[in-house]
Structures are given as C-alpha cells and as structure tokens.
C-alpha cells in the first residue's frame, strides 16, 4: 500500500485524532515561518569615555549647587526612541556595555549624567534635579559583533551667578527667577524640551559678610545656538523688605558657561569672566 493511501486510511479511521492534530500542525508551521523571518541579533560592546570629568558634587539646596565638579552616576542608552538600558556607577565595568542589536541600521543615543530623580516618560528623559549631562548619537550599521568606542559631549550649559559685593547684615533671602529653563531631554535630538519658569529661594542668613557669593544652575538648551531668557534677582531682609534687586536677559547654550555677576547691594555693577575648559563664555551683567 502506498504512503498516501496509508495516510488516507489512517485519517478515515481516526477522524477525531486528526481534528486535534491539524490545528497544532498549523500553529507549528506558522511559528517556524516567523522564526525564519525574525532578524538576526549581534552582540555589540560599547566603551564610553570622557564622561567622568568636569562634573560636580551634589550639594543642597535642591537644584542650586555650590562647588567643584565630581563623577557621573548614570549612563542611559536609547535605540531610536526606544529606551534600551540604564547603567549606574555602582555596576561592574561602568561605561562598558554589551547589548544585542538586530542586524541593520541603528541610531543609538548615549546619555551620561549625575542628575537625580531620573525617569523616562513618553520617550523623554526627565529628572528632579538637573546636573552636568553628556551625550552622543551614534549611527551604527550592525552587520556582525564587535566593539565600538563612544566619546560623549557636554549637553548642559551652566549659569554661574556671582554677587560681587558684601552681603549686608540683616540679609535673609535671595529669590532667583528665570523666565525659561530646560531640564527635560529629548534623547533623539539631545536637546532640552518642555521648558518651564524657574523660581527658587536661597537663604542668605549664613552668607552675611561674604563677598563673591556664587550659585551655579545647570540648564539644557533647545538647540545648538542656545536661547535667550529673562532673569530677576530679589534680595530681602528678615522683615521681607527688598534690599537689592536686578533684572535683565541672559543667553543659555550647550557646553557654555553664562557668567552673570555684579553688585546687588551697593556700588557700580560689573561683571567678571574667565574660563578655558568650555566653549566661549556668554557674559552678562545686572
């Protein structure tokens, strides 16, 4: 008896069994076809460098800090708009990442920061306190495994406010208002998005008698050329009376220090500028 005749005979005698087998057979065929169409994945290792310098230690209050630079804490990678992974400084081999990528073209966005309260919402990287942040987009064609070296560029600008004259007796509070400030980052463009007004109070009580008091504020920009916004400084005493005030415009740009300084309480206002490690400074006075 031929094989086809045997199958027909088996099917005729075992109709109920065939009814159970055929759906399973169909699923197996579909699964096999899908497996053949699935893109191959290759293992790629990235070594990220130049993101442990020119950053700052976290010192309260909140998003205003005084002091020198320190080490970064987080490295985040996006594949296009897709959040890929997050590596922290406490992880082994921080800065060396091995991932599986499908063969073909990828736009990989690397972000290194020491900002706190990091969160990815709707493809946007947000934080509760913005600190020095670096990034780079790498256009990669994955044809096989290998190693890639990635050097990051600074994304944040830094506003450095210096009160040149002596903070007088009775000074209590400094209110700092910025018209627009960017603290959220679009990983695909590596520019700031969703700006908001900034309004914060800093105690001057412990600074009485000091000259050259300095406050640093980190800010992103919405393009490579930066943007212009307003500022207002208002100093009050323990009776909430205004004892010093200044207002004007400043420009914030990526990888650039904006040095804003002057005499808030007495005398002729002036500004000071010196910097060698960053892009050309944006000098403002009040």
PDB file of C-alpha atoms in Angstrom:
ATOM      1  CA  UNK A   1       0.000   0.000   0.000  1.00  0.00           C
ATOM      2  CA  UNK A   2       1.315   3.451  -0.913  1.00  0.00           C
ATOM      3  CA  UNK A   3       2.175   6.004   1.786  1.00  0.00           C
ATOM      4  CA  UNK A   4      -0.589   8.352   0.585  1.00  0.00           C
ATOM      5  CA  UNK A   5      -3.093   5.510   0.804  1.00  0.00           C
ATOM      6  CA  UNK A   6      -1.892   4.688   4.343  1.00  0.00           C
ATOM      7  CA  UNK A   7      -2.360   8.349   5.426  1.00  0.00           C
ATOM      8  CA  UNK A   8      -5.846   8.402   3.895  1.00  0.00           C
ATOM      9  CA  UNK A   9      -6.765   5.156   5.625  1.00  0.00           C
ATOM     10  CA  UNK A  10      -5.397   6.456   8.968  1.00  0.00           C
ATOM     11  CA  UNK A  11      -7.296   9.733   8.577  1.00  0.00           C
ATOM     12  CA  UNK A  12     -10.550   7.870   7.766  1.00  0.00           C
ATOM     13  CA  UNK A  13     -10.242   5.638  10.818  1.00  0.00           C
ATOM     14  CA  UNK A  14      -9.025   8.413  13.190  1.00  0.00           C
ATOM     15  CA  UNK A  15     -11.125  11.456  12.333  1.00  0.00           C
ATOM     16  CA  UNK A  16     -11.257  12.734  15.916  1.00  0.00           C
ATOM     17  CA  UNK A  17      -7.481  12.418  16.332  1.00  0.00           C
ATOM     18  CA  UNK A  18      -6.852  14.307  13.081  1.00  0.00           C
ATOM     19  CA  UNK A  19      -9.144  17.129  14.191  1.00  0.00           C
ATOM     20  CA  UNK A  20      -6.864  17.628  17.210  1.00  0.00           C
ATOM     21  CA  UNK A  21      -3.581  17.283  15.320  1.00  0.00           C
ATOM     22  CA  UNK A  22      -4.298  19.612  12.378  1.00  0.00           C
ATOM     23  CA  UNK A  23      -4.633  22.880  14.405  1.00  0.00           C
ATOM     24  CA  UNK A  24      -1.389  22.084  16.263  1.00  0.00           C
ATOM     25  CA  UNK A  25       0.336  21.351  12.963  1.00  0.00           C
ATOM     26  CA  UNK A  26      -0.833  24.673  11.529  1.00  0.00           C
ATOM     27  CA  UNK A  27       0.485  26.577  14.561  1.00  0.00           C
ATOM     28  CA  UNK A  28       3.841  24.797  14.266  1.00  0.00           C
ATOM     29  CA  UNK A  29       4.116  25.773  10.580  1.00  0.00           C
ATOM     30  CA  UNK A  30       3.305  29.453  11.341  1.00  0.00           C
ATOM     31  CA  UNK A  31       5.807  29.545  14.225  1.00  0.00           C
ATOM     32  CA  UNK A  32       8.524  28.086  12.020  1.00  0.00           C
ATOM     33  CA  UNK A  33       7.856  30.717   9.358  1.00  0.00           C
ATOM     34  CA  UNK A  34       8.038  33.524  11.952  1.00  0.00           C
ATOM     35  CA  UNK A  35      11.339  32.212  13.294  1.00  0.00           C
ATOM     36  CA  UNK A  36      12.798  32.312   9.795  1.00  0.00           C
ATOM     37  CA  UNK A  37      11.696  35.956   9.323  1.00  0.00           C
ATOM     38  CA  UNK A  38      12.995  37.201  12.689  1.00  0.00           C
ATOM     39  CA  UNK A  39      16.051  39.479  12.202  1.00  0.00           C
ATOM     40  CA  UNK A  40      19.341  38.107  13.438  1.00  0.00           C
ATOM     41  CA  UNK A  41      20.841  39.735  16.533  1.00  0.00           C
ATOM     42  CA  UNK A  42      24.502  40.558  17.003  1.00  0.00           C
ATOM     43  CA  UNK A  43      26.400  41.243  20.200  1.00  0.00           C
ATOM     44  CA  UNK A  44      27.978  44.709  20.253  1.00  0.00           C
ATOM     45  CA  UNK A  45      30.112  46.139  23.058  1.00  0.00           C
ATOM     46  CA  UNK A  46      30.309  49.901  23.625  1.00  0.00           C
ATOM     47  CA  UNK A  47      33.058  51.593  25.622  1.00  0.00           C
ATOM     48  CA  UNK A  48      32.023  55.075  26.642  1.00  0.00           C
ATOM     49  CA  UNK A  49      34.732  57.563  27.559  1.00  0.00           C
ATOM     50  CA  UNK A  50      35.229  61.191  28.604  1.00  0.00           C
ATOM     51  CA  UNK A  51      32.254  61.443  30.867  1.00  0.00           C
ATOM     52  CA  UNK A  52      33.890  61.390  34.284  1.00  0.00           C
ATOM     53  CA  UNK A  53      35.450  64.834  34.131  1.00  0.00           C
ATOM     54  CA  UNK A  54      34.102  68.352  34.630  1.00  0.00           C
ATOM     55  CA  UNK A  55      31.047  67.336  36.627  1.00  0.00           C
ATOM     56  CA  UNK A  56      30.034  68.475  40.076  1.00  0.00           C
ATOM     57  CA  UNK A  57      29.283  67.063  43.535  1.00  0.00           C
ATOM     58  CA  UNK A  58      25.689  67.306  44.711  1.00  0.00           C
ATOM     59  CA  UNK A  59      25.292  69.915  47.426  1.00  0.00           C
ATOM     60  CA  UNK A  60      21.931  71.248  48.559  1.00  0.00           C
ATOM     61  CA  UNK A  61      19.836  73.340  48.213  1.00  0.00           C
ATOM     62  CA  UNK A  62      17.896  71.366  45.579  1.00  0.00           C
ATOM     63  CA  UNK A  63      18.875  72.201  42.007  1.00  0.00           C
ATOM     64  CA  UNK A  64      21.221  75.032  43.074  1.00  0.00           C
ATOM     65  CA  UNK A  65      24.711  73.910  43.921  1.00  0.00           C
ATOM     66  CA  UNK A  66      27.994  75.422  45.041  1.00  0.00           C
ATOM     67  CA  UNK A  67      31.343  73.778  44.488  1.00  0.00           C
ATOM     68  CA  UNK A  68      33.570  71.924  42.074  1.00  0.00           C
ATOM     69  CA  UNK A  69      32.895  69.079  39.667  1.00  0.00           C
ATOM     70  CA  UNK A  70      32.580  65.364  40.514  1.00  0.00           C
ATOM     71  CA  UNK A  71      31.772  61.986  38.915  1.00  0.00           C
ATOM     72  CA  UNK A  72      28.728  60.968  36.898  1.00  0.00           C
ATOM     73  CA  UNK A  73      26.351  58.314  38.176  1.00  0.00           C
ATOM     74  CA  UNK A  74      24.156  57.102  35.290  1.00  0.00           C
ATOM     75  CA  UNK A  75      24.581  56.003  31.678  1.00  0.00           C
ATOM     76  CA  UNK A  76      21.404  55.580  29.616  1.00  0.00           C
ATOM     77  CA  UNK A  77      21.081  54.267  26.049  1.00  0.00           C
ATOM     78  CA  UNK A  78      18.192  54.678  23.622  1.00  0.00           C
ATOM     79  CA  UNK A  79      17.816  52.807  20.318  1.00  0.00           C
ATOM     80  CA  UNK A  80      15.938  55.422  18.330  1.00  0.00           C
ATOM     81  CA  UNK A  81      13.008  56.340  20.569  1.00  0.00           C
ATOM     82  CA  UNK A  82      13.164  53.018  22.408  1.00  0.00           C
ATOM     83  CA  UNK A  83      14.657  53.010  25.900  1.00  0.00           C
ATOM     84  CA  UNK A  84      17.335  50.312  25.784  1.00  0.00           C
ATOM     85  CA  UNK A  85      19.099  50.189  29.161  1.00  0.00           C
ATOM     86  CA  UNK A  86      20.424  52.119  32.141  1.00  0.00           C
ATOM     87  CA  UNK A  87      23.789  51.506  33.774  1.00  0.00           C
ATOM     88  CA  UNK A  88      24.832  53.045  37.095  1.00  0.00           C
ATOM     89  CA  UNK A  89      28.228  53.858  38.526  1.00  0.00           C
ATOM     90  CA  UNK A  90      27.780  51.120  41.141  1.00  0.00           C
ATOM     91  CA  UNK A  91      27.528  48.479  38.390  1.00  0.00           C
ATOM     92  CA  UNK A  92      30.653  46.485  37.403  1.00  0.00           C
ATOM     93  CA  UNK A  93      32.569  47.926  34.419  1.00  0.00           C
ATOM     94  CA  UNK A  94      30.604  51.180  34.414  1.00  0.00           C
ATOM     95  CA  UNK A  95      30.994  52.679  30.933  1.00  0.00           C
ATOM     96  CA  UNK A  96      31.350  49.338  29.119  1.00  0.00           C
ATOM     97  CA  UNK A  97      28.051  47.957  27.846  1.00  0.00           C
ATOM     98  CA  UNK A  98      27.301  44.832  25.830  1.00  0.00           C
ATOM     99  CA  UNK A  99      23.926  44.676  24.057  1.00  0.00           C
ATOM    100  CA  UNK A 100      22.219  42.514  21.425  1.00  0.00           C
ATOM    101  CA  UNK A 101      21.177  44.516  18.375  1.00  0.00           C
ATOM    102  CA  UNK A 102      19.353  43.321  15.275  1.00  0.00           C
ATOM    103  CA  UNK A 103      21.345  43.481  12.060  1.00  0.00           C
ATOM    104  CA  UNK A 104      20.782  46.697  10.129  1.00  0.00           C
ATOM    105  CA  UNK A 105      20.875  50.426  10.861  1.00  0.00           C
ATOM    106  CA  UNK A 106      20.502  51.873  14.354  1.00  0.00           C
ATOM    107  CA  UNK A 107      20.533  55.398  15.774  1.00  0.00           C
ATOM    108  CA  UNK A 108      21.867  54.905  19.276  1.00  0.00           C
ATOM    109  CA  UNK A 109      21.654  57.780  21.755  1.00  0.00           C
ATOM    110  CA  UNK A 110      24.013  57.712  24.763  1.00  0.00           C
ATOM    111  CA  UNK A 111      23.352  59.947  27.781  1.00  0.00           C
ATOM    112  CA  UNK A 112      25.577  60.167  30.859  1.00  0.00           C
ATOM    113  CA  UNK A 113      24.568  62.314  33.814  1.00  0.00           C
ATOM    114  CA  UNK A 114      24.607  62.780  37.552  1.00  0.00           C
ATOM    115  CA  UNK A 115      21.129  64.277  37.598  1.00  0.00           C
ATOM    116  CA  UNK A 116      18.848  62.847  40.264  1.00  0.00           C
ATOM    117  CA  UNK A 117      15.298  61.527  40.069  1.00  0.00           C
ATOM    118  CA  UNK A 118      15.729  60.211  36.517  1.00  0.00           C
ATOM    119  CA  UNK A 119      12.599  58.988  34.737  1.00  0.00           C
ATOM    120  CA  UNK A 120      11.689  58.158  31.142  1.00  0.00           C
ATOM    121  CA  UNK A 121       8.183  59.324  30.243  1.00  0.00           C
ATOM    122  CA  UNK A 122       6.794  59.172  26.697  1.00  0.00           C
ATOM    123  CA  UNK A 123      10.307  58.923  25.284  1.00  0.00           C
ATOM    124  CA  UNK A 124      11.568  61.984  27.219  1.00  0.00           C
ATOM    125  CA  UNK A 125      14.213  61.820  29.952  1.00  0.00           C
ATOM    126  CA  UNK A 126      13.158  63.877  32.981  1.00  0.00           C
ATOM    127  CA  UNK A 127      14.779  64.491  36.359  1.00  0.00           C
ATOM    128  CA  UNK A 128      14.028  66.158  39.658  1.00  0.00           C
ATOM    129  CA  UNK A 129      17.406  67.911  39.820  1.00  0.00           C
ATOM    130  CA  UNK A 130      19.455  68.607  36.672  1.00  0.00           C
ATOM    131  CA  UNK A 131      23.228  68.257  36.904  1.00  0.00           C
ATOM    132  CA  UNK A 132      26.044  68.062  34.369  1.00  0.00           C
ATOM    133  CA  UNK A 133      24.913  65.870  31.456  1.00  0.00           C
ATOM    134  CA  UNK A 134      26.783  64.480  28.436  1.00  0.00           C
ATOM    135  CA  UNK A 135      25.535  62.725  25.303  1.00  0.00           C
ATOM    136  CA  UNK A 136      26.229  61.439  21.812  1.00  0.00           C
ATOM    137  CA  UNK A 137      24.245  59.967  18.914  1.00  0.00           C
ATOM    138  CA  UNK A 138      25.940  57.056  17.137  1.00  0.00           C
ATOM    139  CA  UNK A 139      24.714  55.958  13.694  1.00  0.00           C
ATOM    140  CA  UNK A 140      25.577  52.270  13.553  1.00  0.00           C
ATOM    141  CA  UNK A 141      25.118  49.610  10.871  1.00  0.00           C
ATOM    142  CA  UNK A 142      25.147  46.259  12.629  1.00  0.00           C
ATOM    143  CA  UNK A 143      26.430  43.519  10.335  1.00  0.00           C
ATOM    144  CA  UNK A 144      28.231  41.494  12.974  1.00  0.00           C
ATOM    145  CA  UNK A 145      29.513  41.656  16.510  1.00  0.00           C
ATOM    146  CA  UNK A 146      32.282  43.992  17.582  1.00  0.00           C
ATOM    147  CA  UNK A 147      33.491  46.799  19.833  1.00  0.00           C
ATOM    148  CA  UNK A 148      32.600  50.480  19.494  1.00  0.00           C
ATOM    149  CA  UNK A 149      34.229  53.445  21.237  1.00  0.00           C
ATOM    150  CA  UNK A 150      31.939  56.349  22.091  1.00  0.00           C
ATOM    151  CA  UNK A 151      33.081  59.787  23.306  1.00  0.00           C
ATOM    152  CA  UNK A 152      30.375  61.958  24.824  1.00  0.00           C
ATOM    153  CA  UNK A 153      29.926  65.734  24.512  1.00  0.00           C
ATOM    154  CA  UNK A 154      28.598  68.045  27.206  1.00  0.00           C
ATOM    155  CA  UNK A 155      24.912  68.872  26.706  1.00  0.00           C
ATOM    156  CA  UNK A 156      24.322  71.194  29.635  1.00  0.00           C
ATOM    157  CA  UNK A 157      25.056  74.864  29.906  1.00  0.00           C
ATOM    158  CA  UNK A 158      25.909  76.371  33.273  1.00  0.00           C
ATOM    159  CA  UNK A 159      24.671  79.660  34.698  1.00  0.00           C
ATOM    160  CA  UNK A 160      27.109  80.948  37.331  1.00  0.00           C
ATOM    161  CA  UNK A 161      25.676  83.781  39.409  1.00  0.00           C
ATOM    162  CA  UNK A 162      28.189  85.795  41.431  1.00  0.00           C
ATOM    163  CA  UNK A 163      27.254  88.566  43.871  1.00  0.00           C
ATOM    164  CA  UNK A 164      30.389  90.670  43.942  1.00  0.00           C
ATOM    165  CA  UNK A 165      29.587  92.993  46.837  1.00  0.00           C
ATOM    166  CA  UNK A 166      29.349  92.081  50.505  1.00  0.00           C
ATOM    167  CA  UNK A 167      26.080  90.588  51.680  1.00  0.00           C
ATOM    168  CA  UNK A 168      24.880  93.061  54.341  1.00  0.00           C
ATOM    169  CA  UNK A 169      23.765  92.428  57.897  1.00  0.00           C
ATOM    170  CA  UNK A 170      20.108  91.506  58.040  1.00  0.00           C
ATOM    171  CA  UNK A 171      20.044  89.911  54.573  1.00  0.00           C
ATOM    172  CA  UNK A 172      17.759  86.893  54.698  1.00  0.00           C
ATOM    173  CA  UNK A 173      16.671  85.609  51.319  1.00  0.00           C
ATOM    174  CA  UNK A 174      17.630  85.691  47.626  1.00  0.00           C
ATOM    175  CA  UNK A 175      14.862  84.898  45.151  1.00  0.00           C
ATOM    176  CA  UNK A 176      16.118  83.729  41.737  1.00  0.00           C
ATOM    177  CA  UNK A 177      13.648  83.780  38.856  1.00  0.00           C
ATOM    178  CA  UNK A 178      14.442  82.542  35.337  1.00  0.00           C
ATOM    179  CA  UNK A 179      11.875  83.025  32.569  1.00  0.00           C
ATOM    180  CA  UNK A 180      12.544  79.670  30.856  1.00  0.00           C
ATOM    181  CA  UNK A 181      14.610  76.734  31.997  1.00  0.00           C
ATOM    182  CA  UNK A 182      15.016  73.357  30.275  1.00  0.00           C
ATOM    183  CA  UNK A 183      15.600  70.317  32.493  1.00  0.00           C
ATOM    184  CA  UNK A 184      13.986  67.572  30.342  1.00  0.00           C
ATOM    185  CA  UNK A 185      15.935  65.964  27.495  1.00  0.00           C
ATOM    186  CA  UNK A 186      14.789  64.541  24.161  1.00  0.00           C
ATOM    187  CA  UNK A 187      17.191  61.606  23.627  1.00  0.00           C
ATOM    188  CA  UNK A 188      16.720  61.647  19.850  1.00  0.00           C
ATOM    189  CA  UNK A 189      17.877  65.254  19.454  1.00  0.00           C
ATOM    190  CA  UNK A 190      19.899  65.574  22.690  1.00  0.00           C
ATOM    191  CA  UNK A 191      18.301  68.991  23.234  1.00  0.00           C
ATOM    192  CA  UNK A 192      16.100  70.299  26.004  1.00  0.00           C
ATOM    193  CA  UNK A 193      12.306  70.180  25.751  1.00  0.00           C
ATOM    194  CA  UNK A 194       9.302  71.266  27.818  1.00  0.00           C
ATOM    195  CA  UNK A 195      10.751  74.433  29.336  1.00  0.00           C
ATOM    196  CA  UNK A 196       9.247  75.925  32.485  1.00  0.00           C
ATOM    197  CA  UNK A 197       9.710  79.037  34.600  1.00  0.00           C
ATOM    198  CA  UNK A 198      12.259  78.674  37.401  1.00  0.00           C
ATOM    199  CA  UNK A 199      11.608  80.293  40.785  1.00  0.00           C
ATOM    200  CA  UNK A 200      13.676  79.434  43.847  1.00  0.00           C
ATOM    201  CA  UNK A 201      14.629  80.991  47.152  1.00  0.00           C
ATOM    202  CA  UNK A 202      18.086  80.698  48.686  1.00  0.00           C
ATOM    203  CA  UNK A 203      18.843  81.616  52.286  1.00  0.00           C
ATOM    204  CA  UNK A 204      21.426  84.381  52.758  1.00  0.00           C
ATOM    205  CA  UNK A 205      21.474  84.239  56.545  1.00  0.00           C
ATOM    206  CA  UNK A 206      24.701  82.249  56.762  1.00  0.00           C
ATOM    207  CA  UNK A 207      26.286  84.286  53.931  1.00  0.00           C
ATOM    208  CA  UNK A 208      26.197  87.687  55.667  1.00  0.00           C
ATOM    209  CA  UNK A 209      29.576  89.418  55.347  1.00  0.00           C
ATOM    210  CA  UNK A 210      30.655  87.346  52.340  1.00  0.00           C
ATOM    211  CA  UNK A 211      31.749  88.908  49.039  1.00  0.00           C
ATOM    212  CA  UNK A 212      31.741  86.996  45.769  1.00  0.00           C
ATOM    213  CA  UNK A 213      28.996  84.580  46.865  1.00  0.00           C
ATOM    214  CA  UNK A 214      28.370  82.208  43.967  1.00  0.00           C
ATOM    215  CA  UNK A 215      25.472  79.995  42.891  1.00  0.00           C
ATOM    216  CA  UNK A 216      25.503  77.540  39.970  1.00  0.00           C
ATOM    217  CA  UNK A 217      22.471  76.455  37.987  1.00  0.00           C
ATOM    218  CA  UNK A 218      22.562  73.812  35.211  1.00  0.00           C
ATOM    219  CA  UNK A 219      20.326  74.205  32.187  1.00  0.00           C
ATOM    220  CA  UNK A 220      19.743  72.458  28.855  1.00  0.00           C
ATOM    221  CA  UNK A 221      19.050  74.333  25.608  1.00  0.00           C
ATOM    222  CA  UNK A 222      16.563  73.668  22.827  1.00  0.00           C
ATOM    223  CA  UNK A 223      19.177  73.905  20.044  1.00  0.00           C
ATOM    224  CA  UNK A 224      22.920  74.193  19.460  1.00  0.00           C
ATOM    225  CA  UNK A 225      22.866  78.003  19.403  1.00  0.00           C
ATOM    226  CA  UNK A 226      21.104  78.344  22.734  1.00  0.00           C
ATOM    227  CA  UNK A 227      18.259  80.625  23.710  1.00  0.00           C
ATOM    228  CA  UNK A 228      17.621  83.919  25.472  1.00  0.00           C
ATOM    229  CA  UNK A 229      15.543  84.274  28.612  1.00  0.00           C
ATOM    230  CA  UNK A 230      14.933  86.734  31.428  1.00  0.00           C
ATOM    231  CA  UNK A 231      16.269  86.746  34.967  1.00  0.00           C
ATOM    232  CA  UNK A 232      15.248  88.578  38.138  1.00  0.00           C
ATOM    233  CA  UNK A 233      17.194  88.627  41.415  1.00  0.00           C
ATOM    234  CA  UNK A 234      15.487  89.908  44.545  1.00  0.00           C
ATOM    235  CA  UNK A 235      17.211  90.086  47.932  1.00  0.00           C
ATOM    236  CA  UNK A 236      15.169  90.710  51.080  1.00  0.00           C
ATOM    237  CA  UNK A 237      15.954  91.177  54.778  1.00  0.00           C
ATOM    238  CA  UNK A 238      14.474  89.489  57.835  1.00  0.00           C
ATOM    239  CA  UNK A 239      11.486  91.877  57.627  1.00  0.00           C
ATOM    240  CA  UNK A 240      10.852  90.815  53.976  1.00  0.00           C
ATOM    241  CA  UNK A 241      11.891  94.271  52.732  1.00  0.00           C
ATOM    242  CA  UNK A 242      13.674  94.417  49.358  1.00  0.00           C
ATOM    243  CA  UNK A 243      17.324  95.369  49.891  1.00  0.00           C
ATOM    244  CA  UNK A 244      18.694  94.542  46.430  1.00  0.00           C
ATOM    245  CA  UNK A 245      17.255  93.748  43.026  1.00  0.00           C
ATOM    246  CA  UNK A 246      18.426  93.183  39.449  1.00  0.00           C
ATOM    247  CA  UNK A 247      16.765  92.094  36.232  1.00  0.00           C
ATOM    248  CA  UNK A 248      17.730  91.551  32.603  1.00  0.00           C
ATOM    249  CA  UNK A 249      18.301  88.985  29.868  1.00  0.00           C
ATOM    250  CA  UNK A 250      20.740  86.083  29.642  1.00  0.00           C
ATOM    251  CA  UNK A 251      21.630  83.545  26.953  1.00  0.00           C
ATOM    252  CA  UNK A 252      21.967  79.833  27.739  1.00  0.00           C
ATOM    253  CA  UNK A 253      23.767  77.476  25.311  1.00  0.00           C
ATOM    254  CA  UNK A 254      25.052  73.868  25.450  1.00  0.00           C
ATOM    255  CA  UNK A 255      28.578  73.343  26.772  1.00  0.00           C
ATOM    256  CA  UNK A 256      28.800  77.014  27.683  1.00  0.00           C
ATOM    257  CA  UNK A 257      29.141  78.909  30.946  1.00  0.00           C
ATOM    258  CA  UNK A 258      26.992  82.006  31.274  1.00  0.00           C
ATOM    259  CA  UNK A 259      28.725  84.205  33.841  1.00  0.00           C
ATOM    260  CA  UNK A 260      26.292  86.602  35.492  1.00  0.00           C
ATOM    261  CA  UNK A 261      27.816  88.828  38.158  1.00  0.00           C
ATOM    262  CA  UNK A 262      27.533  92.252  39.689  1.00  0.00           C
ATOM    263  CA  UNK A 263      26.969  94.333  42.824  1.00  0.00           C
ATOM    264  CA  UNK A 264      23.484  93.575  44.071  1.00  0.00           C
ATOM    265  CA  UNK A 265      23.515  95.748  47.179  1.00  0.00           C
ATOM    266  CA  UNK A 266      25.922  98.663  46.587  1.00  0.00           C
ATOM    267  CA  UNK A 267      28.090 100.495  44.071  1.00  0.00           C
ATOM    268  CA  UNK A 268      28.562 100.229  40.342  1.00  0.00           C
ATOM    269  CA  UNK A 269      27.593  96.937  38.774  1.00  0.00           C
ATOM    270  CA  UNK A 270      30.232  94.984  36.924  1.00  0.00           C
ATOM    271  CA  UNK A 271      30.964  91.551  35.533  1.00  0.00           C
ATOM    272  CA  UNK A 272      33.867  89.111  35.616  1.00  0.00           C
ATOM    273  CA  UNK A 273      34.666  86.469  33.015  1.00  0.00           C
ATOM    274  CA  UNK A 274      37.296  83.779  32.887  1.00  0.00           C
ATOM    275  CA  UNK A 275      37.130  80.264  31.509  1.00  0.00           C
ATOM    276  CA  UNK A 276      39.281  77.940  29.435  1.00  0.00           C
ATOM    277  CA  UNK A 277      37.728  74.456  29.582  1.00  0.00           C
ATOM    278  CA  UNK A 278      34.369  75.187  27.977  1.00  0.00           C
ATOM    279  CA  UNK A 279      33.095  76.937  24.866  1.00  0.00           C
ATOM    280  CA  UNK A 280      33.318  80.733  24.711  1.00  0.00           C
ATOM    281  CA  UNK A 281      31.546  82.278  27.690  1.00  0.00           C
ATOM    282  CA  UNK A 282      28.331  84.260  27.442  1.00  0.00           C
ATOM    283  CA  UNK A 283      28.941  87.315  29.591  1.00  0.00           C
ATOM    284  CA  UNK A 284      26.048  89.125  31.217  1.00  0.00           C
ATOM    285  CA  UNK A 285      25.718  91.754  33.913  1.00  0.00           C
ATOM    286  CA  UNK A 286      22.950  93.061  36.108  1.00  0.00           C
TER     287      UNK A 286
END
